[in-house]
Tab-separated table of C-alpha atoms in Angstrom:
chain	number	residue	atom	x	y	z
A	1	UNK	CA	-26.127	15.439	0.678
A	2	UNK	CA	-25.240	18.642	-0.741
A	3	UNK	CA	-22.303	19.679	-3.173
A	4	UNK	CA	-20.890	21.982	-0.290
A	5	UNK	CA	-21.138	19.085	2.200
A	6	UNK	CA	-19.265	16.964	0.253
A	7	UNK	CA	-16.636	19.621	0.062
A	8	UNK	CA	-16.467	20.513	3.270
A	9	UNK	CA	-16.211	16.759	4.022
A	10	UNK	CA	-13.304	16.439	1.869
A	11	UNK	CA	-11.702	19.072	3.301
A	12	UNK	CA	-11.924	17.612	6.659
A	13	UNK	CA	-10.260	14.493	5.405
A	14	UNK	CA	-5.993	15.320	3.924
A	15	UNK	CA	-6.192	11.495	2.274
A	16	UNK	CA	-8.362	12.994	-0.460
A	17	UNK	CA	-5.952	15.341	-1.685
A	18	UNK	CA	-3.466	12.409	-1.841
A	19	UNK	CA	-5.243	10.031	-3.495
A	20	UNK	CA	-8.311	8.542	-4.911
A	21	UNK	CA	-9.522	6.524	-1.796
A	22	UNK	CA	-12.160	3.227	-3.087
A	23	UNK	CA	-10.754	0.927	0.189
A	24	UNK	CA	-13.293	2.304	2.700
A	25	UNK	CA	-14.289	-1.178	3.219
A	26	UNK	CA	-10.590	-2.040	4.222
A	27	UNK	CA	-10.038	1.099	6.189
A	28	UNK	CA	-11.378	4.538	5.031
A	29	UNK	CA	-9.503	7.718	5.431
A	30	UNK	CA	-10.053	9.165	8.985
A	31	UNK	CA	-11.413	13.163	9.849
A	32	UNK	CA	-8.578	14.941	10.738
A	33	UNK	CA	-10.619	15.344	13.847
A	34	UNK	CA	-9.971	11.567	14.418
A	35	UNK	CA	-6.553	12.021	13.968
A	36	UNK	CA	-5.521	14.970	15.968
A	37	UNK	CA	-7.775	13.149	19.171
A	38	UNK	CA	-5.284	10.372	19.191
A	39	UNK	CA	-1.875	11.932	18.437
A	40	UNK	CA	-3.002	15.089	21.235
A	41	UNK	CA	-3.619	11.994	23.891
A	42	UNK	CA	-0.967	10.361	22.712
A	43	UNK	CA	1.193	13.411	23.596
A	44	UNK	CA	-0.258	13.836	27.238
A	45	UNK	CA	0.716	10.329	27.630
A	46	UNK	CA	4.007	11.453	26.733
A	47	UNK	CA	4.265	14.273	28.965
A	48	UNK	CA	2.246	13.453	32.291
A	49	UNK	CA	2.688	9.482	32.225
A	50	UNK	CA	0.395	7.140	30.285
A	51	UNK	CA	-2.030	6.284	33.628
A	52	UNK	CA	-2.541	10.330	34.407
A	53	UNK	CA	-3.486	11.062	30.780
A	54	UNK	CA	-5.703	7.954	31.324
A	55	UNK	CA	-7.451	9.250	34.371
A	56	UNK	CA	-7.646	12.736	32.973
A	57	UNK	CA	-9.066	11.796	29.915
A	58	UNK	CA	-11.763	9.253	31.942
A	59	UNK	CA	-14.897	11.036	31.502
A	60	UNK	CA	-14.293	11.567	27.717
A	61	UNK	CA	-13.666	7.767	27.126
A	62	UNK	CA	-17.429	7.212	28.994
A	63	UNK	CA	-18.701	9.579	26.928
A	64	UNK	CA	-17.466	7.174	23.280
A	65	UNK	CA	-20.238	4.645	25.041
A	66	UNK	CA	-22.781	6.993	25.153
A	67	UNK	CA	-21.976	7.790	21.658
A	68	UNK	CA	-22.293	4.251	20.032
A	69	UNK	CA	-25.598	3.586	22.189
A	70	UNK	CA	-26.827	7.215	20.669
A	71	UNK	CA	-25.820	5.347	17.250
A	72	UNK	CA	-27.145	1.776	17.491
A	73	UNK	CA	-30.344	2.933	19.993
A	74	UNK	CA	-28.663	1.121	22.837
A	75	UNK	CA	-28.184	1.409	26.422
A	76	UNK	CA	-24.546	2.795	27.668
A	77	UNK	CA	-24.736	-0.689	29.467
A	78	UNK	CA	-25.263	-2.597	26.334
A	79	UNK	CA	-21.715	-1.173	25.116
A	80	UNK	CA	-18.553	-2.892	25.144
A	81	UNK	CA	-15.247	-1.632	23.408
A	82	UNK	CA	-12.389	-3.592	21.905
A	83	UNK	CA	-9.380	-3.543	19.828
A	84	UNK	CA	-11.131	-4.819	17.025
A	85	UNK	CA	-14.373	-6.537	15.259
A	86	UNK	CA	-12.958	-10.392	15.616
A	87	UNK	CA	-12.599	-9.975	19.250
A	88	UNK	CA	-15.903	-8.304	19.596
A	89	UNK	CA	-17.422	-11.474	17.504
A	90	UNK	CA	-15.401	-13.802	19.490
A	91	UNK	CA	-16.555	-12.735	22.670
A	92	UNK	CA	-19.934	-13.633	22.199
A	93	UNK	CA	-19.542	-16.727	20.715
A	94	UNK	CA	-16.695	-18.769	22.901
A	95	UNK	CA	-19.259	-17.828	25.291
A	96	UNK	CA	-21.960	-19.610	24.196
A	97	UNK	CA	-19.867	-22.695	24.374
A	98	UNK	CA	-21.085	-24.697	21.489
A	99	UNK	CA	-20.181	-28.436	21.038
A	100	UNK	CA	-21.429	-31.554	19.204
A	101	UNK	CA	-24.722	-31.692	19.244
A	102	UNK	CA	-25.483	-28.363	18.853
A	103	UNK	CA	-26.412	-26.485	15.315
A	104	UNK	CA	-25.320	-22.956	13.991
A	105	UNK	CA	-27.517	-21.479	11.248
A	106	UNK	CA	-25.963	-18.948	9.322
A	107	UNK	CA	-25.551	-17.650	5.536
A	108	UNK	CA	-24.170	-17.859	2.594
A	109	UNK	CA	-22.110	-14.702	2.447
A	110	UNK	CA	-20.399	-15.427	6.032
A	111	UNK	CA	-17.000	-14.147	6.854
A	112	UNK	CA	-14.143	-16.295	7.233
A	113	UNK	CA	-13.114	-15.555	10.717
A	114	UNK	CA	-16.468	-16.400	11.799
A	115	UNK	CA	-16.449	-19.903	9.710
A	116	UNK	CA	-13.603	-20.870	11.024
A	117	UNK	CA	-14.953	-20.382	15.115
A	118	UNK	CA	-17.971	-22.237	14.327
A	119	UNK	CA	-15.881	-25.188	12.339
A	120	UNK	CA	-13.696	-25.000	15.820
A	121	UNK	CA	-16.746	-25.242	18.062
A	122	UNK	CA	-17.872	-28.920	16.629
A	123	UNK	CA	-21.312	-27.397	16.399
A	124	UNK	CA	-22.942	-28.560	13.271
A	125	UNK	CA	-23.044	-26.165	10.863
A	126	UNK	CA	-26.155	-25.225	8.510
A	127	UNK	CA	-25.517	-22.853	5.569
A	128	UNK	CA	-29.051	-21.300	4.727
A	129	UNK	CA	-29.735	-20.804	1.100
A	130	UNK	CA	-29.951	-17.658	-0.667
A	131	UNK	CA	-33.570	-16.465	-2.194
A	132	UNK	CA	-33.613	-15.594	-5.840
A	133	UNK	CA	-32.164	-11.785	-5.316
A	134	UNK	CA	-29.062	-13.835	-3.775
A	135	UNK	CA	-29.406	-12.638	-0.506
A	136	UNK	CA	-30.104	-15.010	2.746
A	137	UNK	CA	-34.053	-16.688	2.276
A	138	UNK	CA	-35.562	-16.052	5.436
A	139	UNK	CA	-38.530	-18.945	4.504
A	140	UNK	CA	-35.254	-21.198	3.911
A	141	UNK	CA	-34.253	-19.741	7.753
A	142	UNK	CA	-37.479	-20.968	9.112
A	143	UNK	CA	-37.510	-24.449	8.025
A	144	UNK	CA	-34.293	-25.118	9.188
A	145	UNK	CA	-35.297	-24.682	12.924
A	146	UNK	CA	-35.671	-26.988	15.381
A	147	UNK	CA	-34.011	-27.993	18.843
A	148	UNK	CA	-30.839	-28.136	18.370
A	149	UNK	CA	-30.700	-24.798	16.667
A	150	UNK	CA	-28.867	-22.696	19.238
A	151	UNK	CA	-27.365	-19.816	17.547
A	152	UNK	CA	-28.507	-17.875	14.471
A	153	UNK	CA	-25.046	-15.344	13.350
A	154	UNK	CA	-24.914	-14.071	10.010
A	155	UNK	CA	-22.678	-11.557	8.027
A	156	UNK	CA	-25.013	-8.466	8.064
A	157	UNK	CA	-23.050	-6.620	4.685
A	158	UNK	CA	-20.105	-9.155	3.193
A	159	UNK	CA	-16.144	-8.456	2.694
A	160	UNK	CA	-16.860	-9.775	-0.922
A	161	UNK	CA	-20.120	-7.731	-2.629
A	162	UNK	CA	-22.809	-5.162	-2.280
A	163	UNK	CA	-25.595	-7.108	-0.722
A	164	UNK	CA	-27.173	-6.087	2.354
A	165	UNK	CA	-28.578	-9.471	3.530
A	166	UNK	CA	-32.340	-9.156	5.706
A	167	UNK	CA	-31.167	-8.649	8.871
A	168	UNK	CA	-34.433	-7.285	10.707
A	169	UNK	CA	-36.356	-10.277	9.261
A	170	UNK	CA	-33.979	-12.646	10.546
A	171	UNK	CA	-34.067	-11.070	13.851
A	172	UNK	CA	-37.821	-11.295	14.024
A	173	UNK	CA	-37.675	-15.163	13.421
A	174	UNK	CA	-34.594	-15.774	16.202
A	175	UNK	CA	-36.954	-13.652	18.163
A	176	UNK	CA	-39.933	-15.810	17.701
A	177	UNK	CA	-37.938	-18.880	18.148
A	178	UNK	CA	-36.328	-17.864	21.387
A	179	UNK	CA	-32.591	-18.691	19.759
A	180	UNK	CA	-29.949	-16.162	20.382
A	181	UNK	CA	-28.835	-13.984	17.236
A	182	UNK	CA	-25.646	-12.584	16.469
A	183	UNK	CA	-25.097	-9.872	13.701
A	184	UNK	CA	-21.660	-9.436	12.374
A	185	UNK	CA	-21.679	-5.891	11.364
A	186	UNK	CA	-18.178	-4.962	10.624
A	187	UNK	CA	-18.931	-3.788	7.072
A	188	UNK	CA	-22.410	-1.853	7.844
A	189	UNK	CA	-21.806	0.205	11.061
A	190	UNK	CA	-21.345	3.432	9.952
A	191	UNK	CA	-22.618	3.327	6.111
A	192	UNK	CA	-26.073	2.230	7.307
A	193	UNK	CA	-28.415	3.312	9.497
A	194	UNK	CA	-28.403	0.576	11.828
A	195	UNK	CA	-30.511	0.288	15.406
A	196	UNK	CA	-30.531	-2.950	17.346
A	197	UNK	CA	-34.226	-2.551	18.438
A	198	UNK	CA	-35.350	-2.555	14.976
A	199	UNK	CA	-32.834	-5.070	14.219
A	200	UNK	CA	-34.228	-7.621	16.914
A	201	UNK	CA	-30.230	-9.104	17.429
A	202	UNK	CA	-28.877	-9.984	20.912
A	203	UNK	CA	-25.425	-9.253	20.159
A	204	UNK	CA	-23.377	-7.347	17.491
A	205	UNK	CA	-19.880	-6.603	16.634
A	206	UNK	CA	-18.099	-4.175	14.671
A	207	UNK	CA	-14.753	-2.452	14.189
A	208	UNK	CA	-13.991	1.297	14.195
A	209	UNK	CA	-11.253	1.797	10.892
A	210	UNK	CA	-14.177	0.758	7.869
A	211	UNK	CA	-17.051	3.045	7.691
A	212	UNK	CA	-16.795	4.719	11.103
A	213	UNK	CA	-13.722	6.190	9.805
A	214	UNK	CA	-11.691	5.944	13.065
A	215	UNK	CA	-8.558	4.539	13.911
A	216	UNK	CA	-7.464	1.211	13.607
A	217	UNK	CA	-7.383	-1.711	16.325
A	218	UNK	CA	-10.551	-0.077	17.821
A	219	UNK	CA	-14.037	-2.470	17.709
A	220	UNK	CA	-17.050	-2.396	19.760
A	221	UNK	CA	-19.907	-5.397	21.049
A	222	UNK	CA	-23.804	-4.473	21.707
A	223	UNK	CA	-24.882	-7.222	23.857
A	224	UNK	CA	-28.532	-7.280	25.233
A	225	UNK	CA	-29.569	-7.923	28.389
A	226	UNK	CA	-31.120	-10.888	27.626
A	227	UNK	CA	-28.318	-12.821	26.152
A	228	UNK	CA	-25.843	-10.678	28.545
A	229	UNK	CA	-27.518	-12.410	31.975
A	230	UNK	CA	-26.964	-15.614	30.829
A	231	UNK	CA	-23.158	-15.919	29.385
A	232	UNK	CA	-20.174	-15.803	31.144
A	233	UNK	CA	-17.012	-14.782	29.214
A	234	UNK	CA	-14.659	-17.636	29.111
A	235	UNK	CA	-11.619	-14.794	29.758
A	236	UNK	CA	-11.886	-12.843	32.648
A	237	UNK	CA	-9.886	-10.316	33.970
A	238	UNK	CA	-10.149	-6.868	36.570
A	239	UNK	CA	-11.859	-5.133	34.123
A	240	UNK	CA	-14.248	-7.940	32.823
A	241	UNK	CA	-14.646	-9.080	37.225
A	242	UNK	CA	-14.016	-8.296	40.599
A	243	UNK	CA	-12.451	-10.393	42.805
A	244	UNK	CA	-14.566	-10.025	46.010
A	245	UNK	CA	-12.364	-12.448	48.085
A	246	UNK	CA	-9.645	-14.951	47.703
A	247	UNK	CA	-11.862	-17.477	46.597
A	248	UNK	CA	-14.665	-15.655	45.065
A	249	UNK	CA	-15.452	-12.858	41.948
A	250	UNK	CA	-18.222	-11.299	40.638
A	251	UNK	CA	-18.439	-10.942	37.118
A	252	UNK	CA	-19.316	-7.236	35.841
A	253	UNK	CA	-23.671	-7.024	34.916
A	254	UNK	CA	-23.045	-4.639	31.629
A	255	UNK	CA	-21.229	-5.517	28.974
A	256	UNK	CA	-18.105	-4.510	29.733
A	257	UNK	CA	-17.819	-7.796	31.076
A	258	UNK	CA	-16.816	-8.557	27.553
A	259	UNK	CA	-13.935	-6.127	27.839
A	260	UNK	CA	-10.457	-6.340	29.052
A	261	UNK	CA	-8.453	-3.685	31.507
A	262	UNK	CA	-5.582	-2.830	29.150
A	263	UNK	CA	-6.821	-0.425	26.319
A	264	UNK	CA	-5.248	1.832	24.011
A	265	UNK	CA	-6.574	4.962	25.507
A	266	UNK	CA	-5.498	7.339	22.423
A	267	UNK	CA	-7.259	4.993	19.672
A	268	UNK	CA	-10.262	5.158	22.160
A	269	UNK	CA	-10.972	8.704	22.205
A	270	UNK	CA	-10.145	8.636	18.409
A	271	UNK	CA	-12.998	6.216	17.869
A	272	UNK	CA	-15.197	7.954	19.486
A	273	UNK	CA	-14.419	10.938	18.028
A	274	UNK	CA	-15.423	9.016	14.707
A	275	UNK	CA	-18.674	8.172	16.187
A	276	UNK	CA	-19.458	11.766	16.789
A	277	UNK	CA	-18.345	12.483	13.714
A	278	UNK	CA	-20.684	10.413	11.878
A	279	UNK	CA	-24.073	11.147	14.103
A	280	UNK	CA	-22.848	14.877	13.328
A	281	UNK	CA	-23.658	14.409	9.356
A	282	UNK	CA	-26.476	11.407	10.626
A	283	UNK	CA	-26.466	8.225	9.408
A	284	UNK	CA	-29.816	8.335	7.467
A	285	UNK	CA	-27.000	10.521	5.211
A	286	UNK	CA	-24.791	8.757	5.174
A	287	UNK	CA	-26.396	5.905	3.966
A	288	UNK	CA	-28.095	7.878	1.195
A	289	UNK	CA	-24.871	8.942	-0.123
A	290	UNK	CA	-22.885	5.786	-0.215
A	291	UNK	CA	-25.807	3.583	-1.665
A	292	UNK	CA	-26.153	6.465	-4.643
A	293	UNK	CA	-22.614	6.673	-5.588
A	294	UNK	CA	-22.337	3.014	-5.163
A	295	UNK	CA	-25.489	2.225	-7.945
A	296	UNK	CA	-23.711	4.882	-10.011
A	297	UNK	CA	-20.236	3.022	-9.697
A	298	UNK	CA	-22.206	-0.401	-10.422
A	299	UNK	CA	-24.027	1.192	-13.827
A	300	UNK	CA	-20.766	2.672	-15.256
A	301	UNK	CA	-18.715	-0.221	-14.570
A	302	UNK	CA	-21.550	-2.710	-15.931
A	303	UNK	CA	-21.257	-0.751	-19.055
A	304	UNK	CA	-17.945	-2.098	-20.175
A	305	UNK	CA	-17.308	-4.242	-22.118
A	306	UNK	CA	-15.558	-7.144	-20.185
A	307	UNK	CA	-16.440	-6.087	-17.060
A	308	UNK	CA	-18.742	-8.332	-14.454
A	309	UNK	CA	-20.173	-6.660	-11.809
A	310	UNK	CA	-20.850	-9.483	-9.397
A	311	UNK	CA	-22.892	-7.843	-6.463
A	312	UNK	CA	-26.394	-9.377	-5.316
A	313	UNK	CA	-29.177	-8.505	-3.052
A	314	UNK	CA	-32.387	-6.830	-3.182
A	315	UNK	CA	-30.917	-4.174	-0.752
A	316	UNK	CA	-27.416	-3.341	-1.693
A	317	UNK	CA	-24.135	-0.949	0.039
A	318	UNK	CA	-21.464	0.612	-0.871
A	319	UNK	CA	-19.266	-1.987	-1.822
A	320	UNK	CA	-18.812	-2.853	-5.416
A	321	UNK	CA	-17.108	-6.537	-6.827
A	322	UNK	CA	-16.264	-6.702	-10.125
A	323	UNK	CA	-13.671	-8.483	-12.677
A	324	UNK	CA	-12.348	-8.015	-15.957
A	325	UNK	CA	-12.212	-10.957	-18.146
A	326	UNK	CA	-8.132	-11.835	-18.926
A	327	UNK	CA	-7.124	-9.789	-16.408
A	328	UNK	CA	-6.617	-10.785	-12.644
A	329	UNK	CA	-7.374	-8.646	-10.054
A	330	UNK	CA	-4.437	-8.591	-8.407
A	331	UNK	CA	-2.883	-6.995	-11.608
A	332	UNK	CA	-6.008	-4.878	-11.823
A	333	UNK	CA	-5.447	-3.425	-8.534
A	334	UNK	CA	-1.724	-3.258	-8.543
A	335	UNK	CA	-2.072	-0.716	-11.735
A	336	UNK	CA	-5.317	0.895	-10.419
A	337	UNK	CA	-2.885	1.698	-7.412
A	338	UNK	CA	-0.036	3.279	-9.684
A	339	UNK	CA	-2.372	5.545	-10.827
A	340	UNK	CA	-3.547	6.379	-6.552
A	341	UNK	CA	-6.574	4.745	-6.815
A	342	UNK	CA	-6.902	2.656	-3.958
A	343	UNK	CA	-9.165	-0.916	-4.317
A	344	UNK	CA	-8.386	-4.327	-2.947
A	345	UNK	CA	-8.516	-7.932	-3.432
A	346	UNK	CA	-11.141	-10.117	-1.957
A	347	UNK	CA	-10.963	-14.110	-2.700
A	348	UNK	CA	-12.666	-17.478	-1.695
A	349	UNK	CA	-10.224	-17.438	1.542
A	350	UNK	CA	-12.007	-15.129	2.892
A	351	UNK	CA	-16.028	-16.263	1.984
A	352	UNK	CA	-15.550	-20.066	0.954
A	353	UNK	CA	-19.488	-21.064	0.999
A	354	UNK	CA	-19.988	-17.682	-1.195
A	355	UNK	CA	-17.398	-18.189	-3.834
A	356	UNK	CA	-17.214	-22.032	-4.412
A	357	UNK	CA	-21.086	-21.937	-4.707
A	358	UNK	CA	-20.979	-18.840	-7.263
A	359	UNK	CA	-17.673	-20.252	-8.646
A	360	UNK	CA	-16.202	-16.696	-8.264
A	361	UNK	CA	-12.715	-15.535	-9.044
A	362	UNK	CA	-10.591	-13.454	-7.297
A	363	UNK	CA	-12.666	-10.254	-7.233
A	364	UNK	CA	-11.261	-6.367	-7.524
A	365	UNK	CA	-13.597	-4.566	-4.456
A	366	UNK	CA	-14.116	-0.674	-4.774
A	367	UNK	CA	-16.191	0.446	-1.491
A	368	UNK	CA	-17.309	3.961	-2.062
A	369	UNK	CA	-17.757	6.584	1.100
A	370	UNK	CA	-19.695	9.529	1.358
A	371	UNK	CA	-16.407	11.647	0.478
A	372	UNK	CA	-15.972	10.123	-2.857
A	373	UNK	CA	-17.102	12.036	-5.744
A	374	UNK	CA	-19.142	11.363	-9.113
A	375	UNK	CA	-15.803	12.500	-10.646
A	376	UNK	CA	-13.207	10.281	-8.894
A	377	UNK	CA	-15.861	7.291	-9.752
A	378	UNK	CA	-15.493	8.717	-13.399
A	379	UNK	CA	-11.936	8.240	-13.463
A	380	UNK	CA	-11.704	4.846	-12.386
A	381	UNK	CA	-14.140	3.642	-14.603
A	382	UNK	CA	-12.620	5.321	-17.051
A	383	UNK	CA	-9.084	3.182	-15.829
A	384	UNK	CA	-10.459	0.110	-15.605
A	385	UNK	CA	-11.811	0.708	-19.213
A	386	UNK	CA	-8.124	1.665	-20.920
A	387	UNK	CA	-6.098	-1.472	-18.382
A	388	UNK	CA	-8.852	-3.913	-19.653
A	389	UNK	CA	-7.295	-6.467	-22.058
């Protein structure tokens, strides 16, 4: 990506003249295109009537499916949108309606939310080991199936480091075995190049305020066919079904049957103008940029002294974990943000089979975007270097 790019970027995005913005991970700073979509629908709701602006605005919110199956190489069909990445997750997996008896294989680095479903479900739960890089051993994946295997998810990039875990492998195995596989990719949808044929899943989720850069309480679900024809949502509603007669419904063949009527139109549009934003700059880009500035991040922090950079993974992203020895992160990121350098905590809560097995402390997370700058990775270095005890 060109110097001019990157300044043109910038100057598409206000946050970066207000601060120095290394919580893309957490939310990232949104285009002003982003934000102008949902505060101009938000003001023809407030003039015409919020089901008028709706209606008027109905081919443009079509169009934001046609835009995520443009960026995932999926069918309009496949689509689904939602208020958020949980939801999306959720959707899939109530449906599958797990009990006793059945087994979940996923990995090490899984999110919370999604450890706490499968803990819900009764399902036995596997947790496949890590290869020597630290990311999820595929040979370790294919032992561990047999018949009562009947879901493979797994945590495509995690909240808590760098490491991109081997998602198209695993797809080709759940492939071969016939087992549905579900890819949480809240952290890698719009910082990697990502397309479902490649990555062989039948369902993934992800949410629009990380790397997509759009508003918050947005999320979207690629479903395939395959899996698609054979759940049943266990909500329903007018949007998700019709209801043919009074004792009958049909529930909807794409996958908005995964959706609900209610939306927030404004935050909608906004995502999708996100999504066009991104395939505008292309996500082979994008992922260029983000993985360089994060390696350079990674070497300058590793060069102080103190400082642990704790990110694995043959393949890594753009989301650096480090700590400072005698200092907590909290207090880390509490004076990082006094000086408008924006981080965040991440901690065991939030990846329990990760951090009790590394016996990890509470780690400071800097996610890097393709607006950051060599410079503004320079300076907090440079900060972490004079706060370091």
């Amino acid at each position: 990506m060109r110097a001019e790019d990157v300044q043109r970027l910038r100057a598409e995005t206000p946050g970066c003249a207000e601060v120095i913005h290394f919580n893309n991970a957490g939310s990232a700073l949104p285009p002003a295109r982003v934000t102008e979509t949902v505060i101009d629908h938000l003001r023809a709701e407030a003039a015409r009537g919020g089901y008028e602006a709706a209606e008027a605005a109905a081919e443009r919110v079509e169009g934001v499916y046609a835009s995520f199956a443009r960026l995932l190489n999926a069918s309009p069909e496949d689509i689904a949108l939602t208020d958020n990445a949980t939801r999306s997750w959720q959707a899939v997996f109530y449906a599958l309606r797990l009990g006793p008896g059945d087994k979940i294989l996923t990995c090490r680095a899984e999110y919370a939310s999604n450890a706490i479903a499968y803990l819900q479900s009764g399902a036995t739960v596997e947790v496949v080991d890590d290869d020597e890089t630290g990311q999820l051993d595929v040979a370790d994946l294919e032992r561990r199936i047999d018949e009562r295997v009947k879901l493979i998810s797994m945590t495509h990039v995690p909240t808590q480091g760098g490491l991109v875990n081997p998602a198209e492998q695993v797809g080709a195995v759940a492939e071969r075995a016939g087992i549905p596989f579900l890819l949480d990719a809240c952290q890698s949808t719009g910082q990697l190049d990502l397309d479902v044929t490649r990555l062989r899943c039948d369902a993934m989720s992800g949410t629009g305020r990380k790397y997509l850069r759009g508003p918050r309480g947005t999320g979207f679900l690629y479903v395939h066919p395959r899996l698609r024809a054979r759940l049943e949502p266990v909500m329903l509603d007018l949007r998700s079904a019709v209801w043919t007669s009074t004792g009958e419904y049909e529930v909807a063949e794409s996958a908005r049957r995964f959706e609900v009527w209610e939306r927030n139109v404004a935050a909608t549009l906004g995502l999708g103008a996100a999504v066009g934003y991104a395939l505008e700059i292309g996500l082979p880009a994008i992922e260029a940029r983000v993985c360089e500035l994060a390696a350079t991040l990674r070497a300058m922090l590793s060069g102080i002294t103190g400082v642990r950079v704790h990110d694995q993974g043959k393949r890594q992203s753009g989301i650096v974990t480090f700590s400072v020895d005698g200092m907590p992160s909290a207090e880390l990121r509490a004076e990082l943000a006094r000086a408008r350098i924006n981080t965040t905590v991440t901690g065991p809560t939030s990846a329990q089979y990760d951090f009790t097995a590394r016996e990890l402390p509470d780690l400071l997370r800097a996610s890097v975007h393709y607006y950051n700058t060599e410079e503004e990775i320079r300076v907090l270095a440079e900060e972490v270097d004079r706060l370091r005890p």
